[in-house]
């Protein structure tokens, strides 16, 4: 999961990452009440394991691009197929990256001013042009193993 995240970030222009974590948890729906990075340590996550609701095991990917700020959290239940998980990661990590690039498209859509958008193309999570739907490339390179 972490490798997928790193690959997605690399494709989204290799932003400076303050913290990137992938944490397996018994319940991805548990309430995250503290996800600020601590000095000298990786992004720290705390969960309320008593949070009511359906307990769904999975992985929480936390990304922070700002050393002093909070980041975002992607919830990936184990029940999610790998290709869907990659798509969700790309979508949410890209959103976080775009917030930090001040309008700079990441990753750029060749010949256009907008960024490429993650979408499913023939069952493969891919970067596509949001305007004409043109397939640019798969999000994970062929043969990539996470
Ligand atoms: Zn385009």
XYZ file of C-alpha atoms and ligand atoms in Angstrom:
147
model
C 0.000 0.000 0.000
C 2.836 2.311 0.901
C 4.612 1.517 -2.368
C 1.447 2.254 -4.293
C 1.181 5.578 -2.512
C 4.792 6.444 -3.272
C 4.312 5.561 -6.922
C 1.163 7.672 -7.167
C 2.955 10.604 -5.560
C 5.939 10.210 -7.856
C 3.608 10.437 -10.842
C 1.848 13.427 -9.368
C 5.047 15.433 -9.667
C 7.020 14.114 -6.720
C 5.884 16.668 -4.138
C 7.808 17.165 -0.951
C 6.162 14.759 1.447
C 6.294 15.582 5.136
C 4.830 12.286 6.207
C 3.411 9.207 4.594
C 2.066 6.330 6.583
C 0.214 3.142 5.874
C -1.346 1.622 8.933
C -3.215 -1.638 9.073
C -6.214 -1.433 11.327
C -9.054 -3.624 12.495
C -11.552 -0.942 11.678
C -10.981 1.594 8.904
C -14.112 3.392 9.992
C -12.792 4.112 13.430
C -12.586 7.724 14.315
C -9.176 9.258 13.805
C -8.842 11.963 16.395
C -5.237 12.916 16.009
C -3.233 12.784 12.826
C -0.851 15.663 13.147
C 2.798 14.895 12.552
C 4.987 15.001 15.622
C 8.474 16.487 15.530
C 11.077 13.880 14.703
C 8.599 11.160 14.090
C 6.400 9.857 11.375
C 2.831 10.910 11.143
C 1.161 9.552 14.213
C -2.281 8.138 14.146
C -4.558 7.355 16.970
C -7.753 5.457 16.660
C -10.718 5.088 18.836
C -11.090 1.348 18.574
C -14.323 1.527 20.501
C -15.910 3.677 17.821
C -19.316 2.183 17.127
C -20.289 1.001 13.713
C -19.210 -1.771 11.457
C -15.662 -2.846 12.100
C -13.988 -3.232 8.752
C -10.343 -4.285 8.608
C -8.176 -2.411 6.163
C -5.370 0.067 5.724
C -5.326 3.754 6.485
C -2.942 5.774 4.360
C -2.041 9.136 5.826
C -0.342 11.821 3.788
C 0.920 15.172 4.910
C 2.695 17.543 2.539
C 3.007 20.292 5.095
C 5.427 19.666 7.960
C 3.406 21.899 10.229
C -0.054 20.994 9.161
C -2.478 18.206 8.988
C -2.771 15.950 6.024
C -5.405 13.745 4.612
C -6.414 10.184 5.228
C -7.411 7.535 2.749
C -9.460 4.653 4.109
C -8.934 1.434 2.183
C -10.954 -1.510 3.452
C -9.438 -4.932 2.749
C -12.647 -5.804 0.939
C -11.795 -3.287 -1.765
C -10.294 -4.891 -4.899
C -6.680 -3.835 -5.537
C -7.531 -1.902 -8.683
C -10.231 0.073 -6.849
C -7.829 0.747 -3.999
C -5.202 2.125 -6.392
C -7.807 4.361 -7.988
C -8.986 5.659 -4.647
C -5.416 6.284 -3.519
C -4.587 8.159 -6.710
C -7.744 10.217 -6.484
C -7.296 11.279 -2.877
C -3.530 11.672 -2.872
C -3.763 13.756 -6.034
C -6.326 15.973 -4.351
C -3.924 16.587 -1.506
C -1.077 17.286 -3.954
C -3.187 19.684 -6.018
C -3.972 21.686 -2.899
C -0.266 22.231 -2.430
C 0.702 23.026 -6.028
C -1.274 26.263 -6.303
C -2.952 25.394 -9.548
C -0.026 23.558 -11.069
C -1.499 20.413 -12.693
C -0.133 17.226 -11.161
C 0.286 15.064 -13.085
C -0.114 17.296 -16.148
C -2.340 16.209 -19.005
C -0.106 16.501 -22.092
C -1.098 19.467 -24.238
C -3.753 20.640 -21.787
C -3.728 22.949 -18.796
C -5.687 20.613 -16.514
C -4.258 17.713 -14.543
C -4.844 14.128 -15.618
C -7.577 12.384 -13.699
C -7.499 8.889 -12.218
C -10.109 6.641 -13.781
C -10.707 2.997 -14.535
C -9.851 2.047 -18.111
C -10.645 -1.526 -19.077
C -10.326 -2.630 -15.456
C -6.957 -0.937 -15.061
C -6.619 2.134 -12.858
C -5.252 4.791 -15.205
C -4.605 8.459 -15.726
C -7.026 9.837 -18.288
C -7.776 13.230 -19.760
C -10.825 14.615 -17.934
C -11.928 16.483 -21.065
C -11.736 13.991 -23.920
C -11.372 10.806 -21.850
C -8.139 9.905 -23.618
C -6.171 7.194 -21.853
C -2.728 8.491 -20.898
C -1.158 5.614 -18.983
C -1.831 3.183 -16.208
C -1.300 4.564 -12.716
C 0.974 1.747 -11.667
C 3.556 0.841 -14.310
C 3.091 -2.610 -15.879
C 4.648 -5.232 -13.652
C 4.629 -2.972 -10.626
C 4.164 -4.908 -7.430
C 3.132 -3.250 -4.260
Zn -6.569 16.690 -21.059
